[in-house]
Coordinates of C-alpha atoms in Angstrom, one line a residue:
Chain A
M210 CA 42.6 -29.8 4.8
N211 CA 42.4 -26.4 3.1
A212 CA 40.1 -23.9 4.6
A213 CA 36.7 -23.9 3.0
T214 CA 35.7 -21.0 0.7
A215 CA 32.3 -19.5 0.2
L216 CA 30.7 -17.2 -2.3
I217 CA 27.8 -14.8 -1.4
A218 CA 25.5 -13.6 -4.2
E219 CA 23.2 -10.9 -2.8
D220 CA 22.1 -7.7 -4.6
E221 CA 21.6 -5.6 -1.5
P222 CA 25.1 -4.5 -0.5
L223 CA 24.3 -4.0 3.3
L224 CA 22.9 -7.5 3.5
A225 CA 25.8 -9.0 1.6
H226 CA 28.3 -7.5 4.1
A227 CA 26.2 -8.4 7.0
L228 CA 26.0 -12.0 6.0
A229 CA 29.8 -12.0 5.5
A230 CA 30.3 -10.6 9.0
A231 CA 27.8 -13.1 10.5
L232 CA 29.7 -15.9 8.8
G233 CA 32.9 -14.6 10.2
E234 CA 31.5 -15.0 13.7
A235 CA 29.8 -18.4 13.1
W236 CA 32.6 -20.0 11.0
P237 CA 35.9 -18.1 11.5
E238 CA 38.0 -20.5 9.3
L239 CA 35.6 -19.9 6.3
Q240 CA 37.2 -17.8 3.6
V241 CA 34.5 -15.6 2.2
L242 CA 35.1 -14.4 -1.4
P243 CA 34.1 -10.9 -2.5
P244 CA 30.3 -10.9 -2.9
V245 CA 28.6 -10.6 -6.3
G246 CA 25.3 -8.8 -6.9
D247 CA 23.5 -10.8 -9.6
G248 CA 22.9 -14.4 -10.9
R249 CA 25.0 -14.1 -14.0
S250 CA 28.1 -12.9 -12.0
A251 CA 27.4 -15.7 -9.5
V252 CA 27.6 -18.3 -12.2
Q253 CA 30.8 -16.9 -13.6
A254 CA 32.4 -16.5 -10.2
T255 CA 31.5 -20.0 -9.1
L256 CA 32.8 -21.6 -12.3
A257 CA 36.0 -19.6 -12.0
C258 CA 36.8 -20.1 -8.2
A259 CA 34.9 -23.4 -7.4
P260 CA 33.9 -22.4 -3.9
D261 CA 32.8 -25.1 -1.4
V262 CA 29.7 -23.2 -0.2
L263 CA 27.3 -20.9 -2.1
F264 CA 25.0 -18.5 -0.4
F265 CA 22.5 -17.4 -3.1
D266 CA 19.8 -14.7 -2.7
I267 CA 16.7 -15.9 -4.5
R268 CA 15.7 -12.6 -5.9
M269 CA 18.5 -10.9 -7.9
P270 CA 18.4 -8.7 -11.0
G271 CA 18.7 -10.6 -14.3
L272 CA 19.2 -14.2 -13.2
G273 CA 17.8 -15.1 -9.8
G274 CA 19.4 -17.5 -7.3
L275 CA 17.4 -20.6 -8.3
D276 CA 18.1 -20.2 -12.0
A277 CA 21.7 -19.5 -11.4
A278 CA 21.9 -22.8 -9.4
A279 CA 20.2 -24.6 -12.3
E280 CA 22.7 -23.2 -14.8
L281 CA 25.6 -24.3 -12.6
A282 CA 24.1 -27.8 -12.5
D283 CA 24.2 -27.8 -16.3
A284 CA 27.7 -26.4 -16.5
W285 CA 29.2 -28.5 -13.8
A286 CA 30.2 -31.7 -15.7
G287 CA 33.3 -30.1 -17.2
T288 CA 34.8 -28.8 -14.0
G289 CA 36.0 -32.0 -12.3
K290 CA 35.3 -30.6 -8.8
P291 CA 32.6 -31.5 -6.3
F292 CA 29.4 -29.5 -6.6
P293 CA 29.3 -26.9 -3.8
A294 CA 26.9 -26.9 -0.9
L295 CA 24.0 -24.7 -1.7
V296 CA 22.3 -22.3 0.8
F297 CA 19.5 -20.0 -0.4
V298 CA 18.9 -16.7 1.3
T299 CA 15.4 -15.3 1.3
A300 CA 13.4 -12.6 2.9
Y301 CA 10.0 -14.2 2.3
E302 CA 9.0 -17.0 -0.1
Q303 CA 5.6 -18.1 0.9
Y304 CA 5.5 -21.3 -1.2
A305 CA 9.1 -22.3 -1.2
V306 CA 9.9 -22.4 2.5
R307 CA 8.3 -25.8 2.8
A308 CA 10.3 -27.0 -0.2
F309 CA 13.4 -26.1 1.6
D310 CA 12.8 -28.6 4.4
A311 CA 14.5 -31.4 2.6
Q312 CA 18.2 -32.0 3.4
A313 CA 19.7 -31.5 0.0
V314 CA 19.5 -27.7 -0.1
D315 CA 19.4 -25.4 2.9
Y316 CA 18.0 -21.9 3.4
V317 CA 18.6 -18.9 5.6
L318 CA 16.0 -16.2 6.2
K319 CA 16.7 -12.5 6.0
P320 CA 17.5 -10.8 8.4
V321 CA 20.1 -13.3 9.2
Q322 CA 20.1 -14.2 12.9
P323 CA 23.1 -15.8 14.5
A324 CA 21.3 -18.9 16.0
R325 CA 19.7 -19.9 12.7
L326 CA 23.0 -19.3 10.9
A327 CA 24.9 -21.4 13.3
R328 CA 22.6 -24.4 12.6
T329 CA 23.0 -23.8 8.8
V330 CA 26.8 -23.7 9.3
Q331 CA 26.8 -27.1 11.1
R332 CA 24.8 -28.7 8.3
V333 CA 27.1 -27.3 5.7
Q334 CA 30.1 -28.5 7.5
A335 CA 28.6 -32.0 7.8
A336 CA 27.7 -32.0 4.1
L337 CA 31.3 -31.0 3.1
A338 CA 32.8 -33.7 5.3
A339 CA 30.5 -36.3 3.7
R340 CA 31.4 -35.0 0.3
A341 CA 35.1 -35.3 0.9
L342 CA 34.7 -39.0 1.6
Q343 CA 32.7 -39.5 -1.7
A344 CA 35.1 -37.8 -4.1
G345 CA 32.4 -37.6 -6.7
T346 CA 32.0 -34.6 -9.1
A347 CA 28.5 -35.2 -10.3
V348 CA 25.7 -33.0 -9.0
P349 CA 23.8 -35.0 -6.4
D350 CA 20.4 -36.2 -7.6
A351 CA 18.8 -35.0 -4.4
V352 CA 20.0 -31.5 -5.1
L353 CA 18.7 -31.6 -8.7
A354 CA 15.3 -32.9 -7.6
Q355 CA 15.0 -30.2 -5.0
L356 CA 16.0 -27.5 -7.4
R357 CA 13.4 -28.7 -9.8
A358 CA 10.7 -28.6 -7.1
L359 CA 11.8 -25.0 -6.1
L360 CA 11.8 -23.8 -9.7
M361 CA 8.2 -25.0 -10.4
Q362 CA 5.8 -22.1 -10.5
P363 CA 3.0 -22.1 -7.9
A364 CA -0.3 -23.0 -9.7
C365 CA -2.4 -20.0 -10.5
A366 CA -5.9 -21.3 -10.0
S367 CA -7.6 -18.3 -11.6
A368 CA -5.7 -18.4 -14.9
E369 CA -7.8 -19.3 -17.9
P370 CA -6.4 -22.3 -19.8
L371 CA -4.8 -21.4 -23.1
R372 CA -6.7 -22.6 -26.1
I373 CA -5.6 -20.4 -29.0
I374 CA -2.3 -18.6 -29.2
Q375 CA -2.2 -15.2 -31.0
A376 CA 1.3 -15.5 -32.4
G377 CA 3.3 -13.2 -34.6
L378 CA 4.4 -14.2 -38.0
P379 CA 8.1 -13.9 -38.8
G380 CA 9.2 -10.5 -39.9
G381 CA 6.1 -8.9 -38.3
A382 CA 4.0 -9.9 -41.3
G383 CA 0.9 -10.2 -39.1
V384 CA -0.7 -12.5 -36.6
R385 CA -1.7 -16.1 -36.8
M386 CA -4.2 -17.8 -34.5
V387 CA -2.5 -21.1 -33.5
P388 CA -4.6 -23.7 -31.8
I389 CA -2.8 -25.0 -28.7
D390 CA -3.0 -28.5 -30.0
E391 CA -0.7 -27.6 -32.9
V392 CA 2.0 -26.3 -30.6
L393 CA 4.9 -28.7 -30.0
A394 CA 7.1 -26.5 -27.8
F395 CA 7.7 -23.0 -26.5
D396 CA 11.3 -21.8 -26.5
A397 CA 12.3 -18.5 -24.9
A398 CA 14.8 -16.4 -26.8
D399 CA 16.1 -13.0 -25.8
K400 CA 13.0 -10.8 -25.5
Y401 CA 10.4 -13.1 -27.0
V402 CA 9.2 -16.7 -27.0
R403 CA 9.3 -19.0 -30.0
V404 CA 6.3 -21.1 -30.7
L405 CA 7.3 -24.4 -32.4
T406 CA 4.9 -26.3 -34.5
A407 CA 5.2 -29.1 -37.1
G408 CA 5.0 -26.3 -39.8
D409 CA 6.2 -22.8 -39.3
D410 CA 7.6 -21.1 -36.2
Y411 CA 5.9 -18.1 -34.7
W412 CA 6.7 -15.8 -31.8
L413 CA 5.1 -14.3 -28.8
R414 CA 5.9 -11.4 -26.5
T415 CA 4.3 -13.0 -23.4
P416 CA 6.9 -14.2 -20.9
L417 CA 7.3 -18.0 -20.6
R418 CA 6.3 -17.9 -17.0
E419 CA 3.0 -16.3 -17.8
L420 CA 2.3 -18.9 -20.5
Q421 CA 3.2 -21.7 -18.2
Q422 CA 0.5 -20.7 -15.7
R423 CA -2.1 -21.2 -18.3
L424 CA -0.9 -24.5 -19.6
D425 CA -1.6 -28.0 -18.2
P426 CA 1.7 -29.2 -16.6
Q427 CA 0.9 -32.8 -17.5
V428 CA 0.8 -31.9 -21.1
F429 CA 3.6 -29.3 -21.3
W430 CA 6.7 -30.2 -19.4
Q431 CA 9.4 -27.7 -18.5
V432 CA 12.7 -29.2 -19.7
H433 CA 14.9 -26.1 -19.4
R434 CA 14.7 -22.7 -17.9
G435 CA 13.5 -21.3 -21.2
T436 CA 11.8 -24.3 -22.8
L437 CA 8.3 -26.0 -22.4
V438 CA 7.7 -29.1 -24.5
R439 CA 4.5 -31.0 -25.2
A440 CA 5.4 -34.4 -23.7
A441 CA 3.4 -36.3 -26.3
A442 CA 5.5 -34.7 -29.1
I443 CA 8.9 -35.9 -27.9
A444 CA 10.2 -38.6 -30.3
T445 CA 13.6 -39.4 -28.7
V446 CA 15.8 -38.3 -25.8
D447 CA 19.5 -38.8 -26.5
R448 CA 22.5 -38.4 -24.2
D449 CA 25.7 -36.9 -25.6
A450 CA 29.3 -37.7 -24.7
A451 CA 29.3 -35.1 -21.9
G452 CA 26.2 -36.7 -20.4
R453 CA 23.8 -33.9 -21.5
L454 CA 20.3 -34.8 -22.7
H455 CA 18.7 -33.5 -25.9
L456 CA 15.2 -33.9 -27.2
A457 CA 14.1 -34.6 -30.8
L458 CA 10.4 -33.7 -31.5
R459 CA 8.2 -35.6 -33.9
G460 CA 8.2 -33.9 -37.3
R461 CA 11.1 -31.6 -36.6
H462 CA 14.8 -31.8 -37.2
D463 CA 16.1 -29.5 -34.5
R464 CA 17.0 -30.7 -31.0
L465 CA 16.2 -29.0 -27.7
P466 CA 18.6 -29.2 -24.7
V467 CA 17.4 -30.6 -21.4
S468 CA 18.9 -29.0 -18.3
R469 CA 20.4 -31.2 -15.6
V470 CA 17.8 -30.1 -13.2
H471 CA 15.0 -31.4 -15.4
A472 CA 16.9 -34.5 -16.7
G473 CA 15.3 -36.6 -13.9
L474 CA 12.0 -36.5 -16.0
F475 CA 13.5 -38.7 -18.6
R476 CA 14.5 -42.0 -17.0
A477 CA 13.7 -45.3 -18.7
M478 CA 10.7 -47.0 -17.0
Chain B
M202 CA -18.6 -9.5 -21.7
P203 CA -21.4 -9.5 -19.1
P204 CA -20.9 -12.1 -16.4
T205 CA -23.2 -15.0 -16.5
A206 CA -25.8 -15.0 -13.8
S207 CA -25.2 -18.7 -12.8
S208 CA -24.3 -19.7 -9.3
P209 CA -25.3 -22.5 -7.0
L210 CA -27.9 -20.3 -5.4
S211 CA -29.5 -18.9 -8.5
G212 CA -31.0 -22.2 -9.4
T213 CA -33.1 -22.4 -6.2
S214 CA -33.8 -18.7 -6.2
S215 CA -35.0 -18.7 -9.8
L216 CA -37.3 -21.6 -9.1
L217 CA -38.8 -19.6 -6.3
A218 CA -39.1 -16.6 -8.6
V219 CA -40.9 -18.7 -11.2
A220 CA -43.2 -20.1 -8.6
G221 CA -43.9 -16.5 -7.4
R222 CA -44.8 -15.4 -10.9
G223 CA -47.0 -18.5 -11.5
L224 CA -48.9 -17.7 -8.3
A225 CA -49.4 -14.1 -9.3
T226 CA -50.7 -15.3 -12.7
V227 CA -53.1 -17.7 -11.1
L228 CA -54.4 -15.0 -8.8
L229 CA -54.9 -12.6 -11.7
C230 CA -56.8 -15.3 -13.7
A231 CA -59.0 -15.9 -10.7
V232 CA -59.8 -12.2 -10.4
I233 CA -60.6 -12.1 -14.2
T234 CA -62.7 -15.1 -13.8
A235 CA -64.7 -13.4 -11.1
L236 CA -65.0 -10.3 -13.3
L237 CA -66.2 -12.3 -16.3
A238 CA -68.7 -14.2 -14.1
L239 CA -70.2 -11.0 -12.9
T240 CA -70.3 -9.1 -16.2
V241 CA -70.6 -11.6 -19.0
P242 CA -73.3 -14.2 -19.4
G243 CA -72.3 -17.8 -19.2
R244 CA -71.2 -20.5 -16.8
W245 CA -68.5 -19.4 -14.4
D246 CA -66.5 -22.6 -14.8
Q247 CA -66.2 -22.0 -18.6
H248 CA -65.1 -18.4 -17.8
A249 CA -62.5 -20.0 -15.5
V250 CA -61.2 -22.4 -18.2
H251 CA -61.2 -19.5 -20.6
S252 CA -59.4 -17.1 -18.3
F253 CA -56.9 -19.6 -16.9
G254 CA -56.3 -21.0 -20.3
I255 CA -55.4 -17.6 -21.7
G256 CA -53.5 -16.5 -18.6
L257 CA -51.4 -19.6 -18.0
T258 CA -50.6 -20.1 -21.7
T259 CA -49.6 -16.5 -22.1
W260 CA -47.4 -16.6 -19.0
A261 CA -45.8 -19.9 -20.0
V262 CA -45.0 -18.6 -23.5
I263 CA -43.6 -15.3 -22.3
D264 CA -41.7 -16.5 -19.3
G265 CA -40.4 -19.6 -21.1
G266 CA -39.5 -17.7 -24.2
R267 CA -37.7 -15.1 -22.1
A268 CA -35.7 -17.7 -20.2
W269 CA -34.7 -19.4 -23.5
L270 CA -33.8 -16.2 -25.3
T271 CA -31.7 -14.8 -22.5
R272 CA -29.9 -18.1 -21.5
G273 CA -26.3 -17.2 -20.8
S274 CA -26.9 -13.5 -20.7
A275 CA -26.8 -11.3 -17.6
I276 CA -30.0 -9.4 -18.4
P277 CA -33.0 -11.6 -17.9
W278 CA -35.2 -9.7 -20.5
P279 CA -34.7 -9.8 -24.3
L280 CA -33.7 -6.4 -25.5
G281 CA -35.3 -4.3 -28.2
W282 CA -37.9 -5.6 -30.6
R283 CA -37.5 -9.2 -29.3
G284 CA -39.2 -8.2 -26.1
W285 CA -42.2 -6.8 -27.9
V286 CA -42.5 -9.7 -30.3
L287 CA -42.3 -12.1 -27.3
V288 CA -45.2 -10.3 -25.6
A289 CA -47.3 -10.2 -28.8
A290 CA -46.6 -13.9 -29.4
G291 CA -47.5 -14.8 -25.8
T292 CA -50.7 -12.8 -25.9
S293 CA -51.9 -14.2 -29.2
L294 CA -51.0 -17.8 -28.4
G295 CA -52.6 -17.4 -25.1
F296 CA -55.7 -16.0 -26.6
V297 CA -56.0 -18.8 -29.2
A298 CA -55.2 -21.6 -26.7
G299 CA -57.5 -20.2 -24.0
T300 CA -60.4 -19.8 -26.4
M301 CA -59.9 -23.3 -27.9
L302 CA -59.8 -24.8 -24.4
A303 CA -62.9 -22.9 -23.4
N304 CA -64.7 -24.2 -26.5
A305 CA -63.5 -27.7 -26.0
Y306 CA -64.7 -27.5 -22.4
G307 CA -68.0 -26.1 -23.6
M308 CA -68.5 -29.1 -25.9
H309 CA -68.2 -31.5 -23.0
T310 CA -70.3 -29.5 -20.5
P311 CA -74.0 -29.3 -21.0
G312 CA -75.6 -25.9 -20.7
S313 CA -72.6 -23.9 -21.7
D314 CA -71.7 -21.9 -24.7
Q315 CA -70.7 -24.1 -27.6
S316 CA -68.4 -21.4 -29.0
I317 CA -67.3 -18.1 -27.7
R318 CA -69.2 -15.6 -29.8
S319 CA -67.1 -13.0 -31.6
G320 CA -68.2 -10.1 -29.4
R321 CA -67.2 -11.9 -26.3
A322 CA -64.1 -13.0 -28.1
G323 CA -63.2 -9.4 -28.8
Y324 CA -63.9 -8.4 -25.2
S325 CA -61.8 -11.2 -23.8
L326 CA -58.9 -10.4 -26.2
V327 CA -58.8 -6.8 -25.0
L328 CA -59.0 -7.9 -21.4
G329 CA -56.3 -10.5 -22.0
M330 CA -54.0 -7.9 -23.6
L331 CA -54.5 -5.5 -20.8
A332 CA -53.9 -8.1 -18.1
T333 CA -50.8 -9.4 -19.9
G334 CA -49.5 -5.9 -20.3
C335 CA -49.9 -5.2 -16.6
M336 CA -48.4 -8.4 -15.5
C337 CA -45.4 -8.0 -17.8
L338 CA -44.7 -4.5 -16.5
L339 CA -45.0 -5.8 -13.0
F340 CA -42.7 -8.7 -13.5
Y341 CA -40.3 -6.7 -15.5
G342 CA -40.1 -4.0 -12.9
R343 CA -39.5 -6.5 -10.1
G344 CA -37.0 -8.4 -12.1
K345 CA -35.1 -5.2 -13.0
A346 CA -35.0 -4.1 -9.3
A347 CA -33.6 -7.5 -8.3
H348 CA -31.0 -7.4 -11.1
L349 CA -29.8 -3.9 -10.1
E350 CA -29.6 -4.9 -6.4
A351 CA -27.5 -7.9 -7.4
A352 CA -25.2 -5.7 -9.5
I353 CA -24.8 -3.3 -6.6
A354 CA -23.9 -6.1 -4.2
R355 CA -21.3 -7.4 -6.7
A356 CA -19.8 -3.9 -7.2
E357 CA -19.5 -3.5 -3.4
R358 CA -17.8 -6.9 -3.0
S359 CA -15.3 -6.1 -5.7
A360 CA -14.6 -2.7 -4.3
T361 CA -13.8 -4.3 -0.9
E362 CA -11.6 -6.9 -2.6
A363 CA -9.8 -4.2 -4.5
R364 CA -9.1 -2.3 -1.3
L365 CA -7.9 -5.4 0.5
Q366 CA -5.6 -6.2 -2.5
L367 CA -4.2 -2.7 -2.5
L368 CA -3.5 -2.9 1.2
E369 CA -1.9 -6.3 0.9
S370 CA 0.3 -5.0 -1.9
Q371 CA 1.4 -1.9 0.1
L372 CA 2.4 -4.2 2.9
E373 CA 4.2 -6.4 0.5
P374 CA 6.1 -8.9 2.7
H375 CA 9.2 -9.0 0.5
M376 CA 9.6 -5.2 0.8
M377 CA 8.9 -5.3 4.5
F378 CA 11.4 -8.0 5.4
N379 CA 14.1 -6.8 3.2
T380 CA 13.7 -3.2 4.6
L381 CA 13.8 -4.5 8.2
A382 CA 16.8 -6.7 7.4
N383 CA 18.7 -3.6 6.2
L384 CA 17.6 -1.6 9.2
R385 CA 18.9 -4.3 11.5
V386 CA 22.3 -4.1 9.9
L387 CA 22.4 -0.3 10.2
I388 CA 21.5 -0.4 13.9
A389 CA 24.9 -2.0 14.7
T390 CA 27.1 -0.2 12.1
E391 CA 25.6 3.2 11.6
P392 CA 23.0 4.0 14.3
A393 CA 22.3 7.5 13.2
R394 CA 21.5 6.4 9.7
A395 CA 19.4 3.6 11.1
Q396 CA 17.3 6.1 13.0
R397 CA 16.7 8.2 9.8
M398 CA 15.8 5.1 7.9
L399 CA 13.4 4.1 10.6
D400 CA 11.8 7.6 10.5
H401 CA 11.3 7.1 6.7
L402 CA 9.7 3.7 7.3
I403 CA 7.4 5.0 10.0
D404 CA 6.2 7.9 7.7
F405 CA 5.8 5.5 4.8
L406 CA 3.7 3.0 6.8
R407 CA 1.6 5.8 8.3
A408 CA 0.8 7.1 4.8
T409 CA 0.2 3.6 3.4
L410 CA -2.0 2.3 6.1
G411 CA -3.7 5.5 7.2
A412 CA -7.0 7.0 6.2
S413 CA -5.1 9.7 4.2
R414 CA -5.3 7.3 1.3
T415 CA -8.8 8.4 0.4
G416 CA -8.1 12.1 1.0
S417 CA -5.9 14.7 -0.5
H418 CA -2.8 16.6 0.6
T419 CA -0.4 19.1 -0.8
L420 CA 2.1 18.3 -3.5
A421 CA 4.9 19.0 -1.0
D422 CA 3.5 16.3 1.2
E423 CA 3.2 14.0 -1.8
F424 CA 6.8 14.5 -2.7
A425 CA 7.8 13.9 1.0
R426 CA 6.0 10.5 0.9
L427 CA 7.7 9.6 -2.4
A428 CA 11.0 10.6 -0.8
D429 CA 10.3 8.2 2.1
Y430 CA 9.9 5.3 -0.3
L431 CA 12.9 6.2 -2.4
E432 CA 15.1 6.6 0.6
L433 CA 14.2 3.2 1.9
M434 CA 14.8 1.6 -1.5
A435 CA 18.1 3.5 -1.8
V436 CA 19.4 2.0 1.4
R437 CA 18.5 -1.5 0.0
M438 CA 19.8 -1.0 -3.5
G439 CA 22.9 1.0 -2.6
P440 CA 24.6 2.5 -5.6
R441 CA 22.0 0.9 -7.9
L442 CA 19.5 3.6 -7.2
T443 CA 19.9 7.3 -7.4
F444 CA 16.9 9.7 -7.5
A445 CA 16.0 13.3 -7.7
L446 CA 12.7 15.1 -6.8
E447 CA 12.0 18.5 -8.3
L448 CA 9.2 20.6 -7.0
P449 CA 9.0 24.3 -7.8
P450 CA 8.1 26.3 -4.7
A451 CA 5.1 27.8 -6.4
L452 CA 3.5 24.4 -6.7
A453 CA 4.2 23.2 -3.1
G454 CA 0.7 24.0 -1.9
Q455 CA -1.2 22.5 -4.8
P456 CA -3.6 19.8 -3.6
V457 CA -3.4 16.3 -5.1
P458 CA -5.1 13.0 -4.1
A459 CA -2.9 11.3 -1.5
L460 CA -0.3 8.8 -2.8
L461 CA -1.5 9.3 -6.4
L462 CA 2.1 9.1 -7.6
Q463 CA 3.2 6.2 -5.5
P464 CA 2.3 3.4 -8.0
L465 CA 4.3 5.2 -10.7
V466 CA 7.4 5.5 -8.6
E467 CA 7.1 1.9 -7.6
N468 CA 6.8 0.9 -11.2
A469 CA 9.9 2.8 -12.0
V470 CA 11.9 1.1 -9.2
R471 CA 10.4 -2.4 -9.3
H472 CA 10.0 -2.9 -13.0
G473 CA 12.5 -0.4 -14.3
L474 CA 15.6 -0.4 -12.1
E475 CA 15.4 -3.6 -10.0
P476 CA 15.7 -6.0 -12.9
Q477 CA 18.6 -4.2 -14.4
V478 CA 22.0 -5.3 -13.0
G479 CA 23.4 -1.8 -13.0
G480 CA 20.3 -0.2 -11.6
G481 CA 19.7 3.4 -12.6
H482 CA 18.1 6.8 -11.8
V483 CA 14.5 7.9 -11.0
A484 CA 13.4 11.5 -11.4
V485 CA 10.1 13.0 -10.3
Q486 CA 9.5 16.5 -11.7
A487 CA 6.5 18.8 -11.4
R488 CA 5.9 21.8 -13.7
I489 CA 3.1 24.1 -15.0
E490 CA 2.0 24.1 -18.6
G491 CA -0.9 26.5 -19.2
P492 CA -3.8 25.6 -17.0
H493 CA -2.3 22.2 -16.2
L494 CA 0.0 20.7 -13.7
L495 CA 2.4 18.2 -15.3
I496 CA 4.3 15.6 -13.3
D497 CA 6.9 13.4 -14.9
V498 CA 8.2 10.1 -13.4
T499 CA 11.2 9.1 -15.3
D500 CA 13.5 6.1 -15.0
T501 CA 16.6 4.9 -16.9
G502 CA 15.6 1.2 -16.4
A503 CA 14.6 -1.7 -18.4
G504 CA 11.8 0.0 -20.3
L505 CA 8.2 -1.0 -21.2
A506 CA 9.1 -3.9 -23.5
H507 CA 11.0 -5.7 -20.8
V508 CA 9.8 -9.1 -20.0
H509 CA 8.5 -8.6 -16.5
E510 CA 8.2 -10.7 -13.3
P511 CA 5.2 -13.0 -12.9
G512 CA 2.5 -11.6 -10.7
R513 CA 1.5 -7.9 -10.7
G514 CA 3.1 -6.3 -13.6
H515 CA 3.6 -2.7 -14.8
G516 CA 0.0 -2.5 -16.0
F517 CA -1.6 -2.9 -12.6
G518 CA 0.0 0.2 -11.2
L519 CA -1.0 2.2 -14.2
A520 CA -4.6 0.9 -14.0
V521 CA -4.8 2.0 -10.3
V522 CA -3.6 5.5 -11.1
R523 CA -6.0 5.8 -14.1
D524 CA -8.9 4.7 -12.0
R525 CA -8.1 7.3 -9.3
L526 CA -7.7 10.0 -11.9
A527 CA -11.1 9.1 -13.4
A528 CA -12.8 9.0 -10.0
V529 CA -11.4 12.4 -8.9
Y530 CA -11.0 14.4 -12.1
G531 CA -13.2 12.6 -14.6
A532 CA -11.9 13.4 -18.1
A533 CA -9.9 16.5 -17.0
A534 CA -6.8 14.5 -16.1
A535 CA -4.7 12.0 -18.0
L536 CA -1.8 9.6 -17.7
A537 CA 0.6 9.0 -20.6
V538 CA 3.4 6.5 -20.6
R539 CA 6.1 6.5 -23.3
P540 CA 9.7 5.2 -23.6
N541 CA 12.6 7.3 -22.3
H542 CA 15.7 7.9 -24.3
P543 CA 18.1 6.2 -24.5
E544 CA 16.5 3.7 -22.1
G545 CA 13.7 3.5 -19.5
T546 CA 10.3 4.9 -19.2
V547 CA 8.5 8.3 -18.7
A548 CA 5.1 8.4 -17.1
T549 CA 3.5 11.9 -17.4
L550 CA 0.5 12.9 -15.3
R551 CA -1.6 15.9 -16.4
L552 CA -3.8 17.4 -13.8
P553 CA -5.9 20.6 -13.8
L554 CA -4.4 23.3 -11.5
G555 CA -6.3 24.5 -8.5
T556 CA -8.5 22.8 -5.9
L557 CA -9.7 19.3 -6.4
P558 CA -13.2 18.8 -7.8
A559 CA -15.7 18.1 -5.0

């Protein structure tokens, strides 16, 4: 059996090298690839080299560890290789540490201590051995479910529910007050968020995460890193040849992609 | 938007307040009844009906009208002309109702006046107005005192909360654990550097947690504390953070409020450089312009329009600095934030030169 390979994604250089050194002690046969410092590079390196284990820091510039894992889940269908074992590295995540307790995805606290790392290494080795027997290339459902749980924002109890959106008109022509009931979806573009209605589209500067804290999660579902959709406005959910899901909204022609992590929301009853 | 005065406790306490005012009104009516009985001919019980009729009606109209007019408002007295109209309406209605009641009572009671004669009517109207005026002033005064006391208590609570929040944010766990993680690595690989880093951490924590927060120190000390923070972040971010601090020797002794610049530098690093994959540069520069001290905090980071992390954004740090400036200097100091070219942000603090205002 070939030696297992690992990729470390960590933006603080001292910590990246320390983790590599600690892994060298705990798992000498593991080949550690050169570390990357941000989520985008982590996605590219993983797709290029297909490592067996990923050690992702949660907070990184640009794309964070959780979002990078979600993007990899989306992109994995074409690679034909088994999905890597995922280990998240975190200094302090008050709400997420409990979410890590499930088996699908493991975590390591910073500063990395040898005893805890040894336990993680054992679990990863066991997971890799089990995976070798399965020879499947799909992303395990348990991993997707856990990523979805980790990506959910903690509820902000003090946030006022959103009733009217002050949205910009296209071309900066002014502002329109859009009642929340007219909004079908929010779709994040580069530096702004598109507001989709049955009529025109508008735009907002508020980040999607901030909007999400003021919206009822039963009414607006997150279906992608940058997309919130009013569940009641979804007309159909189709699966394409590659197995990816797309939504069609009532009264609109365009279709919105659903990421693999959130695809579990749309199973037939 | 004034906060509404509702709370689970205000229901019971306002019932008690109403009962208190009712009791005071009843007592006053009793006193007036005694006064009328002694000075004006007629049966004392008719005087009682007259006095209580006027008094209780006036009170009911004014207190009820006040409560209805100010529902949902923080101030429990209608402002401006409404207050005067309310008192006038209460007095007149009270007078009319009280006199009608007294007359009706008189009809059914033998030996009493069938109708209150006009002279006596005038007398009782004046008495009624005086009594109403005094009671309104009394109740208004007590109500205002209670309202102000409640406002003070609220302000104290929010000041305590703000101090707690500030402390919590200074001890931000993410910052602490990442810094300690880096320190742990250096102890094994570069012990001398680890010691220097630990010294910076100790000085940073001492300044953050210590009583010096509310005091002032020299600009040289301020720059030293900023250097502590930036050195710690530089170990963590490696080549992604470079910084420069420029303090002309002439300004080294200038007093400034302690850690005034800290939130600006934190903004530059956390919201400017950290989100940017390549990182960037932070510069803090002090100079004199006429009678003013100008301090620029410049970064080459993501800029103001950047979509920031959830939680405390850019604006919180700026608000903290502006509040401190207002508290210490009043209108004599200012903070201006504008985009840096080609990228990033510049925050400029303008302070008057010389000793701090008392």
